Amino acid sequence: MAGHGARGRSGGRPTLEEVAARAGVGRGTVSRVINGSPRVSDTTRAAVEAAVAELGYVPNTAARALAANRTDAIALVVPEPETRFFAEPYFSDMLRGVGAELSETEMQLLLIFAGSDRERQRLAQYLAAHRVDGVLLVSVHADDPLPDLLSQLEIPAVISGPRSEAETLPSVDSDNYGGGRSAVEHLLSRGRTLIAHITGRLDVYGAQRRVDGYRDALRDAGHEVRESLVEPGDFTEEGGRRAMTELLARHPDLDAVFAGSDVMAAGARQVLREVGRRIPDDVALVGYDDSAIARHMDPPLTSVRQPIEEMGRRMLDLLLTEIADRRPAVSRGLERRRVVLATELEVRASS
């Protein structure tokens, strides 16, 4: 009986179309189930799996990849130097989330750094050869040419946060505006009146939105927004040190600092301690990311938690859907598709 069930209508190996007909779904849905896409209901998945079992359908991975120009590999592309990737918890948390979701599939993950012009040129050649089925882009700057290159090559891609309000690629981000706003509202509630902000790189849209949240929270509370209290950083510890030094030179009487990352907050804390300012007695300090750095700092750092691992999982979830339906996102009317996850302020002793 098993041998009879393993034959399709043509008398040969059962086909994907025959599985779809038996399950009462489309060919694309069967492909999604087989490829492990989460974008399938439990009922539909059960129907497809039952049809696969009844017909004895065995996916031919090599044939599928050849016929669909599939490589069964995706790339996580980080347009930053390797040193920054390994220094900042944000990237390892993102990678952990992607890896956890990918483990449910048979696809491989390639980690590619593209922090220099030479690395970008090499990556462009690699992508042009269509050696991966899709790309996850993490830490994208406003002038980064990689998203446009992926669109031109019609390679499915998802980015960790839009480059601007006019972003055309699918993206997954946290509520940077709300996070920045909640940090400042918390400091105001603690009676702080001269609140400085160390920004991330302002060619990153998420960093811009945190600044917007900072400014609006001050305005809505009736406080003047003084641009001399805003100092650009670069998400690094040294950037936090430099920015804190500049802010103290201009405003030695400041009583609170909101840093755009925990790493920059660590740099700011070093400077404050060197000049004898006590945290939080003299200066309250708030970071962003709620990384291990925040929990282990002395005193423990109040920080805005963004669900970085969940962002990684959602990015991969969205990319698998893009890959399962090979048409470019724009042609499917998804040019405005964005996932924005909520942030939460974790209050600790630094504020």
CSV table of C-alpha atoms in Angstrom, one decimal:
chain,number,residue,atom,x,y,z
A,1,MET,CA,0.0,0.0,0.0
A,2,ALA,CA,2.8,2.4,0.8
A,3,GLY,CA,4.4,1.8,-2.6
A,4,HIS,CA,1.0,2.6,-4.3
A,5,GLY,CA,0.6,5.8,-2.3
A,6,ALA,CA,4.1,7.0,-3.4
A,7,ARG,CA,2.9,7.2,-7.0
A,8,GLY,CA,1.4,10.4,-8.4
A,9,ARG,CA,-1.3,10.6,-11.1
A,10,SER,CA,1.4,10.3,-13.8
A,11,GLY,CA,2.6,7.0,-12.3
A,12,GLY,CA,5.9,8.6,-11.2
A,13,ARG,CA,7.1,10.6,-8.2
A,14,PRO,CA,4.3,12.7,-6.7
A,15,THR,CA,4.6,16.3,-7.7
A,16,LEU,CA,4.1,19.5,-5.7
A,17,GLU,CA,1.0,20.3,-7.8
A,18,GLU,CA,-0.5,16.9,-6.8
A,19,VAL,CA,0.2,17.6,-3.1
A,20,ALA,CA,-1.5,21.0,-3.5
A,21,ALA,CA,-4.6,19.5,-5.2
A,22,ARG,CA,-4.9,16.8,-2.4
A,23,ALA,CA,-4.6,19.5,0.3
A,24,GLY,CA,-7.0,21.9,-1.5
A,25,VAL,CA,-4.4,24.7,-1.4
A,26,GLY,CA,-2.2,26.5,-3.9
A,27,ARG,CA,1.2,25.4,-5.0
A,28,GLY,CA,2.8,28.4,-3.2
A,29,THR,CA,1.2,27.4,0.1
A,30,VAL,CA,2.7,23.9,-0.2
A,31,SER,CA,6.1,25.5,-0.9
A,32,ARG,CA,5.8,27.6,2.2
A,33,VAL,CA,5.0,24.7,4.4
A,34,ILE,CA,7.9,22.6,3.0
A,35,ASN,CA,10.3,25.5,3.4
A,36,GLY,CA,9.2,26.2,7.0
A,37,SER,CA,7.6,29.6,6.6
A,38,PRO,CA,5.7,30.7,9.7
A,39,ARG,CA,3.2,32.5,7.5
A,40,VAL,CA,0.8,29.5,7.3
A,41,SER,CA,-2.1,28.7,9.6
A,42,ASP,CA,-2.0,25.5,11.7
A,43,THR,CA,-5.0,24.1,9.9
A,44,THR,CA,-3.4,24.6,6.4
A,45,ARG,CA,-0.1,23.3,7.6
A,46,ALA,CA,-1.8,20.1,8.9
A,47,ALA,CA,-3.7,19.6,5.6
A,48,VAL,CA,-0.5,20.0,3.6
A,49,GLU,CA,1.5,17.6,5.9
A,50,ALA,CA,-1.3,15.1,5.6
A,51,ALA,CA,-1.3,15.3,1.8
A,52,VAL,CA,2.5,14.9,1.8
A,53,ALA,CA,2.2,11.8,4.0
A,54,GLU,CA,-0.7,10.3,1.9
A,55,LEU,CA,1.1,10.7,-1.4
A,56,GLY,CA,4.6,9.9,-0.1
A,57,TYR,CA,5.9,13.1,-1.5
A,58,VAL,CA,9.6,13.6,-0.9
A,59,PRO,CA,11.0,17.1,-1.6
A,60,ASN,CA,14.0,17.0,-3.9
A,61,THR,CA,16.1,19.8,-2.4
A,62,ALA,CA,18.6,20.0,-5.3
A,63,ALA,CA,16.0,19.9,-8.0
A,64,ARG,CA,13.9,22.5,-6.2
A,65,ALA,CA,16.9,24.8,-5.8
A,66,LEU,CA,17.9,24.4,-9.5
A,67,ALA,CA,14.3,24.9,-10.8
A,68,ALA,CA,13.6,27.9,-8.6
A,69,ASN,CA,17.1,29.3,-8.8
A,70,ARG,CA,17.3,28.6,-5.0
A,71,THR,CA,20.5,28.4,-3.0
A,72,ASP,CA,18.8,27.6,0.4
A,73,ALA,CA,21.0,30.3,2.0
A,74,ILE,CA,20.4,33.8,3.2
A,75,ALA,CA,22.9,36.5,4.2
A,76,LEU,CA,22.9,38.6,7.3
A,77,VAL,CA,24.8,41.7,6.0
A,78,VAL,CA,26.3,44.2,8.5
A,79,PRO,CA,27.6,47.4,6.8
A,80,GLU,CA,29.9,48.1,9.7
A,81,PRO,CA,33.4,47.1,10.7
A,82,GLU,CA,33.8,43.8,12.4
A,83,THR,CA,35.1,45.5,15.6
A,84,ARG,CA,31.8,47.3,16.1
A,85,PHE,CA,29.8,44.0,15.5
A,86,PHE,CA,31.7,42.2,18.3
A,87,ALA,CA,31.8,45.2,20.7
A,88,GLU,CA,28.0,46.0,20.7
A,89,PRO,CA,25.5,43.6,22.2
A,90,TYR,CA,22.8,44.8,19.7
A,91,PHE,CA,24.4,42.8,16.9
A,92,SER,CA,24.8,39.6,18.9
A,93,ASP,CA,21.2,39.8,20.2
A,94,MET,CA,20.0,40.3,16.6
A,95,LEU,CA,22.0,37.3,15.4
A,96,ARG,CA,20.6,35.2,18.2
A,97,GLY,CA,17.1,36.0,17.2
A,98,VAL,CA,17.7,35.3,13.5
A,99,GLY,CA,19.5,32.0,14.3
A,100,ALA,CA,16.7,30.8,16.6
A,101,GLU,CA,14.1,31.3,13.9
A,102,LEU,CA,16.3,29.9,11.1
A,103,SER,CA,16.9,26.7,13.1
A,104,GLU,CA,13.4,25.7,12.2
A,105,THR,CA,14.3,25.6,8.5
A,106,GLU,CA,16.9,23.9,6.4
A,107,MET,CA,18.5,27.1,5.2
A,108,GLN,CA,22.0,28.3,5.9
A,109,LEU,CA,23.0,31.7,7.3
A,110,LEU,CA,26.0,33.6,6.0
A,111,LEU,CA,27.3,36.5,8.1
A,112,ILE,CA,28.9,39.1,5.8
A,113,PHE,CA,30.6,42.4,6.9
A,114,ALA,CA,30.6,45.3,4.5
A,115,GLY,CA,32.2,48.1,6.5
A,116,SER,CA,34.7,49.2,3.8
A,117,ASP,CA,34.4,50.2,0.1
A,118,ARG,CA,36.3,47.1,-0.9
A,119,GLU,CA,34.0,44.8,1.2
A,120,ARG,CA,31.0,46.5,-0.4
A,121,GLN,CA,32.3,46.0,-3.9
A,122,ARG,CA,33.0,42.3,-3.2
A,123,LEU,CA,29.5,42.0,-1.7
A,124,ALA,CA,27.9,43.6,-4.7
A,125,GLN,CA,29.6,41.0,-7.0
A,126,TYR,CA,28.6,38.2,-4.7
A,127,LEU,CA,24.9,39.3,-4.7
A,128,ALA,CA,24.9,39.9,-8.4
A,129,ALA,CA,25.7,36.2,-8.9
A,130,HIS,CA,22.5,35.4,-6.9
A,131,ARG,CA,24.3,33.1,-4.4
A,132,VAL,CA,21.8,33.7,-1.7
A,133,ASP,CA,18.0,33.6,-1.7
A,134,GLY,CA,17.5,36.7,0.5
A,135,VAL,CA,19.3,39.3,2.6
A,136,LEU,CA,18.8,40.7,6.1
A,137,LEU,CA,20.4,44.1,6.3
A,138,VAL,CA,21.3,45.3,9.9
A,139,SER,CA,22.4,48.8,10.9
A,140,VAL,CA,21.6,50.6,7.6
A,141,HIS,CA,22.7,54.2,7.1
A,142,ALA,CA,20.7,56.8,5.1
A,143,ASP,CA,23.3,56.9,2.2
A,144,ASP,CA,23.8,53.1,2.1
A,145,PRO,CA,23.6,51.9,-1.5
A,146,LEU,CA,23.0,48.3,-0.6
A,147,PRO,CA,19.2,48.4,-0.2
A,148,ASP,CA,18.9,50.0,-3.7
A,149,LEU,CA,21.3,47.4,-5.1
A,150,LEU,CA,19.1,44.6,-3.7
A,151,SER,CA,16.0,46.1,-5.2
A,152,GLN,CA,17.7,46.4,-8.6
A,153,LEU,CA,18.8,42.7,-8.4
A,154,GLU,CA,15.3,41.7,-7.3
A,155,ILE,CA,16.8,39.9,-4.3
A,156,PRO,CA,14.3,39.6,-1.4
A,157,ALA,CA,15.5,41.8,1.5
A,158,VAL,CA,14.4,43.0,4.9
A,159,ILE,CA,16.1,45.8,6.8
A,160,SER,CA,16.4,46.5,10.5
A,161,GLY,CA,14.7,49.8,10.5
A,162,PRO,CA,13.8,52.1,7.5
A,163,ARG,CA,16.4,54.5,6.1
A,164,SER,CA,13.8,57.3,6.1
A,165,GLU,CA,10.1,57.8,6.3
A,166,ALA,CA,10.0,57.1,2.5
A,167,GLU,CA,11.5,53.6,2.8
A,168,THR,CA,10.4,51.2,0.1
A,169,LEU,CA,11.8,47.9,1.5
A,170,PRO,CA,10.1,45.8,4.2
A,171,SER,CA,11.6,46.6,7.6
A,172,VAL,CA,11.4,45.6,11.2
A,173,ASP,CA,12.2,48.2,13.9
A,174,SER,CA,11.4,49.2,17.5
A,175,ASP,CA,9.5,52.3,18.5
A,176,ASN,CA,12.6,54.6,18.6
A,177,TYR,CA,10.5,57.7,19.0
A,178,GLY,CA,8.5,56.3,21.9
A,179,GLY,CA,11.6,55.0,23.5
A,180,GLY,CA,13.4,58.3,23.4
A,181,ARG,CA,10.3,60.1,24.7
A,182,SER,CA,9.8,57.7,27.6
A,183,ALA,CA,13.4,58.1,28.7
A,184,VAL,CA,13.0,61.9,28.9
A,185,GLU,CA,9.6,61.7,30.6
A,186,HIS,CA,11.1,59.5,33.2
A,187,LEU,CA,13.9,62.0,33.9
A,188,LEU,CA,11.5,64.9,34.1
A,189,SER,CA,9.4,62.9,36.6
A,190,ARG,CA,12.4,62.6,38.8
A,191,GLY,CA,12.7,66.4,38.9
A,192,ARG,CA,15.6,66.7,36.4
A,193,THR,CA,15.5,70.0,34.5
A,194,LEU,CA,18.7,70.2,32.4
A,195,ILE,CA,18.6,67.0,30.4
A,196,ALA,CA,21.3,66.4,27.8
A,197,HIS,CA,21.1,63.9,25.0
A,198,ILE,CA,24.0,61.9,23.4
A,199,THR,CA,22.6,60.8,20.0
A,200,GLY,CA,23.6,57.9,17.9
A,201,ARG,CA,24.8,58.4,14.4
A,202,LEU,CA,22.3,60.8,12.8
A,203,ASP,CA,22.5,59.1,9.4
A,204,VAL,CA,20.6,56.3,11.1
A,205,TYR,CA,16.9,56.9,11.0
A,206,GLY,CA,16.3,55.2,14.4
A,207,ALA,CA,18.7,57.6,16.0
A,208,GLN,CA,16.9,60.6,14.5
A,209,ARG,CA,13.6,59.3,15.9
A,210,ARG,CA,15.1,59.0,19.4
A,211,VAL,CA,16.1,62.7,19.1
A,212,ASP,CA,12.6,63.6,18.0
A,213,GLY,CA,11.2,61.8,21.1
A,214,TYR,CA,13.7,63.7,23.3
A,215,ARG,CA,12.7,67.0,21.9
A,216,ASP,CA,8.9,66.5,22.0
A,217,ALA,CA,9.0,65.2,25.6
A,218,LEU,CA,10.7,68.4,26.7
A,219,ARG,CA,8.4,70.7,24.6
A,220,ASP,CA,5.2,69.0,25.9
A,221,ALA,CA,6.4,69.4,29.5
A,222,GLY,CA,6.9,73.1,28.9
A,223,HIS,CA,10.7,73.0,28.8
A,224,GLU,CA,12.9,74.8,26.3
A,225,VAL,CA,14.7,72.6,23.8
A,226,ARG,CA,18.3,73.8,23.8
A,227,GLU,CA,20.4,72.4,20.9
A,228,SER,CA,23.5,72.9,23.0
A,229,LEU,CA,22.3,70.0,25.1
A,230,VAL,CA,22.3,67.6,22.1
A,231,GLU,CA,25.7,66.2,21.2
A,232,PRO,CA,26.2,63.6,18.4
A,233,GLY,CA,27.7,60.3,19.2
A,234,ASP,CA,28.4,57.2,17.1
A,235,PHE,CA,27.1,54.3,19.3
A,236,THR,CA,30.6,53.6,20.6
A,237,GLU,CA,32.0,53.9,24.1
A,238,GLU,CA,34.6,56.4,23.0
A,239,GLY,CA,31.9,58.4,21.2
A,240,GLY,CA,30.0,58.5,24.5
A,241,ARG,CA,33.1,59.7,26.3
A,242,ARG,CA,33.7,62.5,23.7
A,243,ALA,CA,30.1,63.6,23.7
A,244,MET,CA,30.0,63.7,27.5
A,245,THR,CA,33.1,65.8,27.7
A,246,GLU,CA,31.7,68.3,25.2
A,247,LEU,CA,28.4,68.5,27.1
A,248,LEU,CA,30.0,69.2,30.4
A,249,ALA,CA,32.2,71.9,28.9
A,250,ARG,CA,29.1,73.7,27.7
A,251,HIS,CA,26.8,72.8,30.6
A,252,PRO,CA,28.7,71.9,33.8
A,253,ASP,CA,25.4,72.2,35.7
A,254,LEU,CA,23.5,69.6,33.7
A,255,ASP,CA,21.6,67.1,35.9
A,256,ALA,CA,20.6,64.3,33.5
A,257,VAL,CA,21.8,62.5,30.4
A,258,PHE,CA,19.9,60.4,28.0
A,259,ALA,CA,22.4,58.3,25.9
A,260,GLY,CA,21.2,56.8,22.6
A,261,SER,CA,22.8,53.4,23.5
A,262,ASP,CA,24.0,51.6,26.6
A,263,VAL,CA,27.5,51.5,25.2
A,264,MET,CA,27.6,55.3,24.9
A,265,ALA,CA,26.1,55.6,28.4
A,266,ALA,CA,29.1,53.5,29.7
A,267,GLY,CA,31.5,56.0,28.1
A,268,ALA,CA,29.5,58.9,29.5
A,269,ARG,CA,29.6,57.3,33.0
A,270,GLN,CA,33.4,57.1,32.9
A,271,VAL,CA,33.7,60.8,32.2
A,272,LEU,CA,31.2,61.8,34.9
A,273,ARG,CA,33.1,59.7,37.5
A,274,GLU,CA,36.5,61.2,36.4
A,275,VAL,CA,35.1,64.7,37.1
A,276,GLY,CA,33.6,63.7,40.4
A,277,ARG,CA,29.9,63.8,39.4
A,278,ARG,CA,27.9,61.2,41.3
A,279,ILE,CA,25.3,59.0,39.6
A,280,PRO,CA,22.4,59.6,40.2
A,281,ASP,CA,22.8,62.2,42.9
A,282,ASP,CA,24.4,64.8,40.7
A,283,VAL,CA,23.6,63.5,37.2
A,284,ALA,CA,20.9,60.9,36.4
A,285,LEU,CA,21.8,58.6,33.5
A,286,VAL,CA,19.6,56.7,31.1
A,287,GLY,CA,20.7,54.4,28.2
A,288,TYR,CA,19.1,52.6,25.4
A,289,ASP,CA,19.0,48.8,24.4
A,290,ASP,CA,18.8,47.3,27.9
A,291,SER,CA,21.8,45.2,27.2
A,292,ALA,CA,23.9,43.2,29.6
A,293,ILE,CA,26.0,46.3,30.0
A,294,ALA,CA,23.1,48.1,31.6
A,295,ARG,CA,22.5,45.4,34.2
A,296,HIS,CA,26.2,45.1,35.1
A,297,MET,CA,27.0,48.8,35.3
A,298,ASP,CA,27.6,50.4,38.7
A,299,PRO,CA,25.1,51.7,39.5
A,300,PRO,CA,22.8,49.5,37.3
A,301,LEU,CA,21.7,51.6,34.3
A,302,THR,CA,18.1,52.6,33.6
A,303,SER,CA,17.7,51.8,30.0
A,304,VAL,CA,15.1,51.6,27.2
A,305,ARG,CA,14.5,48.0,26.3
A,306,GLN,CA,14.0,47.2,22.6
A,307,PRO,CA,13.2,43.6,21.8
A,308,ILE,CA,16.2,43.0,19.7
A,309,GLU,CA,16.0,39.2,19.5
A,310,GLU,CA,12.3,39.4,18.6
A,311,MET,CA,13.3,41.9,15.9
A,312,GLY,CA,15.7,39.3,14.5
A,313,ARG,CA,13.0,36.7,14.5
A,314,ARG,CA,10.5,38.9,12.8
A,315,MET,CA,13.0,40.0,10.2
A,316,LEU,CA,13.6,36.4,9.2
A,317,ASP,CA,9.9,35.6,9.3
A,318,LEU,CA,9.2,38.4,6.9
A,319,LEU,CA,12.2,37.5,4.7
A,320,LEU,CA,11.0,33.8,4.4
A,321,THR,CA,7.7,35.1,3.2
A,322,GLU,CA,9.4,37.3,0.6
A,323,ILE,CA,11.4,34.3,-0.6
A,324,ALA,CA,8.4,32.0,-0.8
A,325,ASP,CA,6.8,34.5,-3.1
A,326,ARG,CA,9.6,35.3,-5.5
A,327,ARG,CA,8.0,38.5,-6.8
A,328,PRO,CA,9.7,41.7,-5.6
A,329,ALA,CA,8.0,43.3,-2.6
A,330,VAL,CA,7.1,46.4,-4.6
A,331,SER,CA,5.1,44.5,-7.2
A,332,ARG,CA,3.0,42.9,-4.4
A,333,GLY,CA,2.1,46.3,-3.0
A,334,LEU,CA,4.2,45.8,0.1
A,335,GLU,CA,6.4,48.9,-0.4
A,336,ARG,CA,5.1,50.4,2.9
A,337,ARG,CA,5.3,47.2,4.9
A,338,ARG,CA,6.8,47.9,8.3
A,339,VAL,CA,6.8,46.1,11.6
A,340,VAL,CA,7.3,48.3,14.6
A,341,LEU,CA,7.7,46.7,18.0
A,342,ALA,CA,7.1,48.4,21.3
A,343,THR,CA,9.9,49.5,23.7
A,344,GLU,CA,9.8,49.6,27.5
A,345,LEU,CA,11.7,51.6,30.1
A,346,GLU,CA,13.6,49.4,32.6
A,347,VAL,CA,14.2,51.7,35.6
A,348,ARG,CA,17.3,51.0,37.7
A,349,ALA,CA,19.5,52.9,40.2
A,350,SER,CA,21.2,55.3,37.7
A,351,SER,CA,18.2,57.5,37.6
